JSON list of C-alpha atoms in Angstrom, two decimals:
[
{"chain": "A", "resi": 23, "resn": "MET", "atom": "CA", "xyz": [-0.06, 0.03, 0.02]},
{"chain": "A", "resi": 24, "resn": "ASN", "atom": "CA", "xyz": [1.21, 3.51, -0.77]},
{"chain": "A", "resi": 25, "resn": "ALA", "atom": "CA", "xyz": [2.31, 5.41, 2.40]},
{"chain": "A", "resi": 26, "resn": "THR", "atom": "CA", "xyz": [0.38, 8.44, 1.21]},
{"chain": "A", "resi": 27, "resn": "GLN", "atom": "CA", "xyz": [-2.88, 6.58, 0.63]},
{"chain": "A", "resi": 28, "resn": "PRO", "atom": "CA", "xyz": [-5.18, 6.84, 3.65]},
{"chain": "A", "resi": 29, "resn": "VAL", "atom": "CA", "xyz": [-6.28, 3.55, 5.23]},
{"chain": "A", "resi": 30, "resn": "GLY", "atom": "CA", "xyz": [-10.00, 3.05, 5.38]},
{"chain": "A", "resi": 31, "resn": "ASP", "atom": "CA", "xyz": [-13.06, 2.45, 3.24]},
{"chain": "A", "resi": 32, "resn": "ALA", "atom": "CA", "xyz": [-11.91, 2.98, -0.40]},
{"chain": "A", "resi": 33, "resn": "THR", "atom": "CA", "xyz": [-15.50, 3.60, -1.46]},
{"chain": "A", "resi": 34, "resn": "ARG", "atom": "CA", "xyz": [-15.79, 6.84, 0.60]},
{"chain": "A", "resi": 35, "resn": "PRO", "atom": "CA", "xyz": [-13.89, 9.94, 0.18]},
{"chain": "A", "resi": 36, "resn": "THR", "atom": "CA", "xyz": [-11.41, 10.71, 2.78]},
{"chain": "A", "resi": 37, "resn": "PRO", "atom": "CA", "xyz": [-11.52, 14.00, 4.83]},
{"chain": "A", "resi": 38, "resn": "GLU", "atom": "CA", "xyz": [-8.06, 14.85, 3.18]},
{"chain": "A", "resi": 39, "resn": "GLN", "atom": "CA", "xyz": [-9.56, 14.43, -0.33]},
{"chain": "A", "resi": 40, "resn": "ILE", "atom": "CA", "xyz": [-12.58, 16.49, 0.63]},
{"chain": "A", "resi": 41, "resn": "ASP", "atom": "CA", "xyz": [-10.33, 19.30, 2.12]},
{"chain": "A", "resi": 42, "resn": "ALA", "atom": "CA", "xyz": [-8.11, 19.28, -1.01]},
{"chain": "A", "resi": 43, "resn": "VAL", "atom": "CA", "xyz": [-11.03, 19.74, -3.35]},
{"chain": "A", "resi": 44, "resn": "MET", "atom": "CA", "xyz": [-12.62, 22.45, -1.09]},
{"chain": "A", "resi": 45, "resn": "LEU", "atom": "CA", "xyz": [-9.14, 24.38, -1.18]},
{"chain": "A", "resi": 46, "resn": "ALA", "atom": "CA", "xyz": [-9.00, 23.94, -4.93]},
{"chain": "A", "resi": 47, "resn": "ALA", "atom": "CA", "xyz": [-12.68, 25.13, -5.20]},
{"chain": "A", "resi": 48, "resn": "ARG", "atom": "CA", "xyz": [-11.74, 28.18, -3.23]},
{"chain": "A", "resi": 49, "resn": "VAL", "atom": "CA", "xyz": [-9.08, 29.01, -5.76]},
{"chain": "A", "resi": 50, "resn": "LEU", "atom": "CA", "xyz": [-11.37, 28.40, -8.71]},
{"chain": "A", "resi": 51, "resn": "VAL", "atom": "CA", "xyz": [-14.13, 30.55, -7.20]},
{"chain": "A", "resi": 52, "resn": "ALA", "atom": "CA", "xyz": [-11.67, 33.36, -6.82]},
{"chain": "A", "resi": 53, "resn": "VAL", "atom": "CA", "xyz": [-10.52, 32.94, -10.51]},
{"chain": "A", "resi": 54, "resn": "SER", "atom": "CA", "xyz": [-14.28, 32.98, -11.56]},
{"chain": "A", "resi": 55, "resn": "ALA", "atom": "CA", "xyz": [-15.10, 35.95, -9.40]},
{"chain": "A", "resi": 56, "resn": "GLN", "atom": "CA", "xyz": [-12.10, 37.93, -10.88]},
{"chain": "A", "resi": 57, "resn": "SER", "atom": "CA", "xyz": [-13.29, 37.14, -14.41]},
{"chain": "A", "resi": 58, "resn": "VAL", "atom": "CA", "xyz": [-16.74, 38.42, -13.60]},
{"chain": "A", "resi": 59, "resn": "VAL", "atom": "CA", "xyz": [-15.25, 41.65, -12.26]},
{"chain": "A", "resi": 60, "resn": "SER", "atom": "CA", "xyz": [-13.48, 42.01, -15.61]},
{"chain": "A", "resi": 61, "resn": "VAL", "atom": "CA", "xyz": [-16.94, 42.54, -17.42]},
{"chain": "A", "resi": 62, "resn": "GLU", "atom": "CA", "xyz": [-19.04, 44.00, -14.53]},
{"chain": "A", "resi": 63, "resn": "ASP", "atom": "CA", "xyz": [-18.88, 47.42, -16.03]},
{"chain": "A", "resi": 64, "resn": "ARG", "atom": "CA", "xyz": [-20.90, 46.23, -19.01]},
{"chain": "A", "resi": 65, "resn": "VAL", "atom": "CA", "xyz": [-23.33, 43.65, -17.55]},
{"chain": "A", "resi": 66, "resn": "THR", "atom": "CA", "xyz": [-25.06, 42.46, -14.32]},
{"chain": "A", "resi": 67, "resn": "LEU", "atom": "CA", "xyz": [-24.42, 39.05, -13.08]},
{"chain": "A", "resi": 68, "resn": "PRO", "atom": "CA", "xyz": [-27.96, 37.80, -14.24]},
{"chain": "A", "resi": 69, "resn": "GLN", "atom": "CA", "xyz": [-27.26, 39.27, -17.72]},
{"chain": "A", "resi": 70, "resn": "LEU", "atom": "CA", "xyz": [-23.87, 37.53, -17.84]},
{"chain": "A", "resi": 71, "resn": "ARG", "atom": "CA", "xyz": [-25.47, 34.18, -16.87]},
{"chain": "A", "resi": 72, "resn": "ILE", "atom": "CA", "xyz": [-27.87, 34.50, -19.98]},
{"chain": "A", "resi": 73, "resn": "LEU", "atom": "CA", "xyz": [-24.89, 35.39, -22.17]},
{"chain": "A", "resi": 74, "resn": "VAL", "atom": "CA", "xyz": [-22.88, 32.44, -20.95]},
{"chain": "A", "resi": 75, "resn": "VAL", "atom": "CA", "xyz": [-25.87, 29.98, -21.47]},
{"chain": "A", "resi": 76, "resn": "ILE", "atom": "CA", "xyz": [-26.37, 31.12, -24.98]},
{"chain": "A", "resi": 77, "resn": "ALA", "atom": "CA", "xyz": [-22.54, 31.20, -25.64]},
{"chain": "A", "resi": 78, "resn": "SER", "atom": "CA", "xyz": [-22.14, 27.55, -24.49]},
{"chain": "A", "resi": 79, "resn": "ARG", "atom": "CA", "xyz": [-25.42, 26.07, -25.88]},
{"chain": "A", "resi": 80, "resn": "GLY", "atom": "CA", "xyz": [-25.97, 28.10, -28.96]},
{"chain": "A", "resi": 81, "resn": "PRO", "atom": "CA", "xyz": [-29.08, 30.06, -29.99]},
{"chain": "A", "resi": 82, "resn": "GLN", "atom": "CA", "xyz": [-31.86, 29.52, -27.58]},
{"chain": "A", "resi": 83, "resn": "ASN", "atom": "CA", "xyz": [-35.52, 30.48, -27.09]},
{"chain": "A", "resi": 84, "resn": "LEU", "atom": "CA", "xyz": [-36.80, 32.38, -24.10]},
{"chain": "A", "resi": 85, "resn": "ALA", "atom": "CA", "xyz": [-38.25, 29.42, -22.47]},
{"chain": "A", "resi": 86, "resn": "SER", "atom": "CA", "xyz": [-34.93, 27.45, -22.82]},
{"chain": "A", "resi": 87, "resn": "VAL", "atom": "CA", "xyz": [-32.97, 30.38, -21.21]},
{"chain": "A", "resi": 88, "resn": "ALA", "atom": "CA", "xyz": [-35.42, 30.70, -18.34]},
{"chain": "A", "resi": 89, "resn": "GLN", "atom": "CA", "xyz": [-35.50, 26.98, -17.70]},
{"chain": "A", "resi": 90, "resn": "GLY", "atom": "CA", "xyz": [-31.70, 26.78, -18.02]},
{"chain": "A", "resi": 91, "resn": "LEU", "atom": "CA", "xyz": [-31.31, 29.44, -15.37]},
{"chain": "A", "resi": 92, "resn": "GLY", "atom": "CA", "xyz": [-34.06, 28.29, -13.27]},
{"chain": "A", "resi": 93, "resn": "VAL", "atom": "CA", "xyz": [-35.95, 31.73, -13.28]},
{"chain": "A", "resi": 94, "resn": "HIS", "atom": "CA", "xyz": [-39.42, 32.80, -14.36]},
{"chain": "A", "resi": 95, "resn": "ALA", "atom": "CA", "xyz": [-39.88, 33.52, -18.15]},
{"chain": "A", "resi": 96, "resn": "SER", "atom": "CA", "xyz": [-40.83, 37.05, -17.46]},
{"chain": "A", "resi": 97, "resn": "ASN", "atom": "CA", "xyz": [-37.59, 37.72, -15.56]},
{"chain": "A", "resi": 98, "resn": "ALA", "atom": "CA", "xyz": [-35.59, 36.21, -18.45]},
{"chain": "A", "resi": 99, "resn": "THR", "atom": "CA", "xyz": [-37.57, 38.31, -21.10]},
{"chain": "A", "resi": 100, "resn": "ARG", "atom": "CA", "xyz": [-36.73, 41.69, -19.17]},
{"chain": "A", "resi": 101, "resn": "THR", "atom": "CA", "xyz": [-33.11, 40.73, -18.84]},
{"chain": "A", "resi": 102, "resn": "CYS", "atom": "CA", "xyz": [-32.83, 39.67, -22.41]},
{"chain": "A", "resi": 103, "resn": "ASP", "atom": "CA", "xyz": [-34.55, 42.78, -23.46]},
{"chain": "A", "resi": 104, "resn": "LYS", "atom": "CA", "xyz": [-31.79, 44.81, -21.59]},
{"chain": "A", "resi": 105, "resn": "LEU", "atom": "CA", "xyz": [-29.15, 42.70, -23.43]},
{"chain": "A", "resi": 106, "resn": "VAL", "atom": "CA", "xyz": [-30.72, 43.39, -26.78]},
{"chain": "A", "resi": 107, "resn": "ASN", "atom": "CA", "xyz": [-30.80, 47.15, -26.13]},
{"chain": "A", "resi": 108, "resn": "ALA", "atom": "CA", "xyz": [-27.21, 46.90, -25.08]},
{"chain": "A", "resi": 109, "resn": "GLY", "atom": "CA", "xyz": [-26.20, 45.28, -28.45]},
{"chain": "A", "resi": 110, "resn": "LEU", "atom": "CA", "xyz": [-25.07, 42.03, -26.82]},
{"chain": "A", "resi": 111, "resn": "LEU", "atom": "CA", "xyz": [-27.88, 39.74, -27.81]},
{"chain": "A", "resi": 112, "resn": "HIS", "atom": "CA", "xyz": [-29.92, 39.56, -31.04]},
{"chain": "A", "resi": 113, "resn": "ARG", "atom": "CA", "xyz": [-33.53, 38.43, -31.01]},
{"chain": "A", "resi": 114, "resn": "SER", "atom": "CA", "xyz": [-35.26, 37.06, -34.13]},
{"chain": "A", "resi": 115, "resn": "ASP", "atom": "CA", "xyz": [-38.15, 34.95, -35.15]},
{"chain": "A", "resi": 116, "resn": "ASP", "atom": "CA", "xyz": [-37.66, 31.23, -35.14]},
{"chain": "A", "resi": 117, "resn": "PRO", "atom": "CA", "xyz": [-37.75, 30.21, -38.75]},
{"chain": "A", "resi": 118, "resn": "ALA", "atom": "CA", "xyz": [-39.36, 26.79, -37.73]},
{"chain": "A", "resi": 119, "resn": "ASP", "atom": "CA", "xyz": [-41.88, 28.34, -35.55]},
{"chain": "A", "resi": 120, "resn": "ARG", "atom": "CA", "xyz": [-42.61, 32.12, -35.75]},
{"chain": "A", "resi": 121, "resn": "ARG", "atom": "CA", "xyz": [-44.29, 32.05, -32.40]},
{"chain": "A", "resi": 122, "resn": "ASN", "atom": "CA", "xyz": [-40.97, 31.64, -30.77]},
{"chain": "A", "resi": 123, "resn": "LEU", "atom": "CA", "xyz": [-38.16, 33.92, -30.58]},
{"chain": "A", "resi": 124, "resn": "VAL", "atom": "CA", "xyz": [-34.55, 32.90, -31.03]},
{"chain": "A", "resi": 125, "resn": "LEU", "atom": "CA", "xyz": [-31.84, 34.58, -28.94]},
{"chain": "A", "resi": 126, "resn": "GLN", "atom": "CA", "xyz": [-28.24, 34.51, -30.00]},
{"chain": "A", "resi": 127, "resn": "LEU", "atom": "CA", "xyz": [-25.24, 36.54, -29.19]},
{"chain": "A", "resi": 128, "resn": "THR", "atom": "CA", "xyz": [-24.12, 39.45, -31.26]},
{"chain": "A", "resi": 129, "resn": "ALA", "atom": "CA", "xyz": [-20.39, 39.93, -32.10]},
{"chain": "A", "resi": 130, "resn": "SER", "atom": "CA", "xyz": [-20.13, 42.26, -29.08]},
{"chain": "A", "resi": 131, "resn": "GLY", "atom": "CA", "xyz": [-21.94, 39.73, -26.88]},
{"chain": "A", "resi": 132, "resn": "GLN", "atom": "CA", "xyz": [-19.46, 36.93, -28.24]},
{"chain": "A", "resi": 133, "resn": "GLN", "atom": "CA", "xyz": [-16.49, 39.12, -27.59]},
{"chain": "A", "resi": 134, "resn": "LEU", "atom": "CA", "xyz": [-17.63, 39.95, -23.94]},
{"chain": "A", "resi": 135, "resn": "VAL", "atom": "CA", "xyz": [-18.02, 36.19, -23.06]},
{"chain": "A", "resi": 136, "resn": "GLN", "atom": "CA", "xyz": [-14.79, 35.28, -24.80]},
{"chain": "A", "resi": 137, "resn": "ASN", "atom": "CA", "xyz": [-12.95, 38.02, -22.96]},
{"chain": "A", "resi": 138, "resn": "MET", "atom": "CA", "xyz": [-14.23, 36.60, -19.62]},
{"chain": "A", "resi": 139, "resn": "ILE", "atom": "CA", "xyz": [-13.26, 33.07, -20.53]},
{"chain": "A", "resi": 140, "resn": "GLU", "atom": "CA", "xyz": [-9.83, 34.23, -21.73]},
{"chain": "A", "resi": 141, "resn": "HIS", "atom": "CA", "xyz": [-9.35, 35.88, -18.34]},
{"chain": "A", "resi": 142, "resn": "ARG", "atom": "CA", "xyz": [-10.14, 32.72, -16.58]},
{"chain": "A", "resi": 143, "resn": "ARG", "atom": "CA", "xyz": [-8.06, 30.50, -18.96]},
{"chain": "A", "resi": 144, "resn": "THR", "atom": "CA", "xyz": [-5.06, 32.96, -18.31]},
{"chain": "A", "resi": 145, "resn": "ALA", "atom": "CA", "xyz": [-5.40, 32.85, -14.49]},
{"chain": "A", "resi": 146, "resn": "ILE", "atom": "CA", "xyz": [-5.76, 29.05, -14.55]},
{"chain": "A", "resi": 147, "resn": "ALA", "atom": "CA", "xyz": [-2.73, 28.69, -16.90]},
{"chain": "A", "resi": 148, "resn": "ASN", "atom": "CA", "xyz": [-0.75, 30.84, -14.48]},
{"chain": "A", "resi": 149, "resn": "VAL", "atom": "CA", "xyz": [-1.44, 28.51, -11.73]},
{"chain": "A", "resi": 150, "resn": "LEU", "atom": "CA", "xyz": [-0.87, 25.43, -13.55]},
{"chain": "A", "resi": 151, "resn": "ALA", "atom": "CA", "xyz": [2.62, 26.74, -14.71]},
{"chain": "A", "resi": 152, "resn": "THR", "atom": "CA", "xyz": [3.71, 26.80, -11.12]},
{"chain": "A", "resi": 153, "resn": "MET", "atom": "CA", "xyz": [3.08, 23.04, -10.74]},
{"chain": "A", "resi": 154, "resn": "PRO", "atom": "CA", "xyz": [5.44, 20.26, -11.61]},
{"chain": "A", "resi": 155, "resn": "PRO", "atom": "CA", "xyz": [4.63, 18.84, -15.03]},
{"chain": "A", "resi": 156, "resn": "GLN", "atom": "CA", "xyz": [3.76, 15.32, -13.68]},
{"chain": "A", "resi": 157, "resn": "LEU", "atom": "CA", "xyz": [1.19, 16.81, -11.22]},
{"chain": "A", "resi": 158, "resn": "ARG", "atom": "CA", "xyz": [-0.37, 18.81, -14.10]},
{"chain": "A", "resi": 159, "resn": "ASN", "atom": "CA", "xyz": [-0.73, 15.66, -16.13]},
{"chain": "A", "resi": 160, "resn": "ASP", "atom": "CA", "xyz": [-2.28, 13.81, -13.34]},
{"chain": "A", "resi": 161, "resn": "LEU", "atom": "CA", "xyz": [-4.61, 16.73, -12.57]},
{"chain": "A", "resi": 162, "resn": "SER", "atom": "CA", "xyz": [-6.34, 16.78, -16.03]},
{"chain": "A", "resi": 163, "resn": "PRO", "atom": "CA", "xyz": [-8.04, 13.31, -15.87]},
{"chain": "A", "resi": 164, "resn": "ALA", "atom": "CA", "xyz": [-8.87, 13.73, -12.18]},
{"chain": "A", "resi": 165, "resn": "MET", "atom": "CA", "xyz": [-10.60, 17.00, -12.91]},
{"chain": "A", "resi": 166, "resn": "LEU", "atom": "CA", "xyz": [-12.47, 15.66, -15.85]},
{"chain": "A", "resi": 167, "resn": "ALA", "atom": "CA", "xyz": [-13.63, 12.67, -13.77]},
{"chain": "A", "resi": 168, "resn": "PHE", "atom": "CA", "xyz": [-14.74, 15.08, -10.95]},
{"chain": "A", "resi": 169, "resn": "ALA", "atom": "CA", "xyz": [-16.65, 17.26, -13.40]},
{"chain": "A", "resi": 170, "resn": "GLU", "atom": "CA", "xyz": [-18.34, 14.30, -14.86]},
{"chain": "A", "resi": 171, "resn": "ALA", "atom": "CA", "xyz": [-19.17, 12.80, -11.48]},
{"chain": "A", "resi": 172, "resn": "ALA", "atom": "CA", "xyz": [-20.83, 16.18, -10.64]},
{"chain": "A", "resi": 173, "resn": "GLY", "atom": "CA", "xyz": [-22.98, 15.95, -13.76]},
{"chain": "A", "resi": 174, "resn": "GLU", "atom": "CA", "xyz": [-21.11, 18.19, -16.04]},
{"chain": "A", "resi": 175, "resn": "ILE", "atom": "CA", "xyz": [-21.34, 17.27, -19.61]},
{"chain": "A", "resi": 176, "resn": "PRO", "atom": "CA", "xyz": [-17.83, 16.70, -21.25]},
{"chain": "A", "resi": 177, "resn": "PRO", "atom": "CA", "xyz": [-17.26, 18.62, -24.53]},
{"chain": "A", "resi": 178, "resn": "SER", "atom": "CA", "xyz": [-17.03, 15.43, -26.31]},
{"chain": "A", "resi": 179, "resn": "ARG", "atom": "CA", "xyz": [-20.73, 14.75, -25.58]},
{"chain": "A", "resi": 180, "resn": "ALA", "atom": "CA", "xyz": [-22.05, 18.14, -25.54]},
{"chain": "A", "resi": 181, "resn": "TRP", "atom": "CA", "xyz": [-23.64, 17.70, -29.00]},
{"chain": "A", "resi": 182, "resn": "SER", "atom": "CA", "xyz": [-25.97, 15.12, -27.62]},
{"chain": "A", "resi": 183, "resn": "LEU", "atom": "CA", "xyz": [-27.84, 18.11, -25.99]},
{"chain": "A", "resi": 184, "resn": "GLY", "atom": "CA", "xyz": [-27.44, 20.47, -28.84]},
{"chain": "A", "resi": 185, "resn": "TRP", "atom": "CA", "xyz": [-24.80, 22.42, -26.91]},
{"chain": "A", "resi": 186, "resn": "THR", "atom": "CA", "xyz": [-21.72, 23.90, -28.47]},
{"chain": "A", "resi": 187, "resn": "THR", "atom": "CA", "xyz": [-18.37, 24.01, -26.68]},
{"chain": "A", "resi": 188, "resn": "GLU", "atom": "CA", "xyz": [-16.74, 27.13, -25.33]},
{"chain": "A", "resi": 189, "resn": "HIS", "atom": "CA", "xyz": [-13.36, 26.15, -26.60]},
{"chain": "A", "resi": 190, "resn": "PRO", "atom": "CA", "xyz": [-13.37, 24.13, -29.95]},
{"chain": "A", "resi": 191, "resn": "GLY", "atom": "CA", "xyz": [-9.78, 22.90, -29.27]},
{"chain": "A", "resi": 192, "resn": "VAL", "atom": "CA", "xyz": [-11.14, 20.55, -26.55]},
{"chain": "A", "resi": 193, "resn": "SER", "atom": "CA", "xyz": [-13.95, 18.90, -28.56]},
{"chain": "A", "resi": 194, "resn": "GLY", "atom": "CA", "xyz": [-13.36, 15.28, -29.30]},
{"chain": "A", "resi": 195, "resn": "ARG", "atom": "CA", "xyz": [-11.64, 14.61, -25.95]},
{"chain": "A", "resi": 196, "resn": "ALA", "atom": "CA", "xyz": [-13.41, 12.30, -23.47]}
]
């Protein structure tokens, strides 16, 4: 048995494992918060949530946006109206069903989301660069397994929900 492996029930996480994930989560929350601050002069947090949903899933109707965010349709409508007026979101008739409206990001909306994502990627890359290469290599599969265990859809299967991926360079990876 490896000396660093805790003794006990292998089916249950150890307190050390939980503490390690909580510590890493604190760092990731800080990175996310800093990336939101980088765009907060242009959008509110609810507006940003809508932009990110549409950026990651592709064009959506209002009902899908509201459902995806767990908000009432009238709240989503008002927030989307503000994003349309700000030039970050485009609203058009659904060609398949003119009773529905389709929401998609404008070039400015795409750029805002991309800037936020790049802020996060840079901050994470800076942290990873300080780690020994072998630990970085071990981290990737562990983080992907953690995300999948938590219910996150990996980019390689995002198509099954009609979602697009934020970073095309990772599509096709499991």
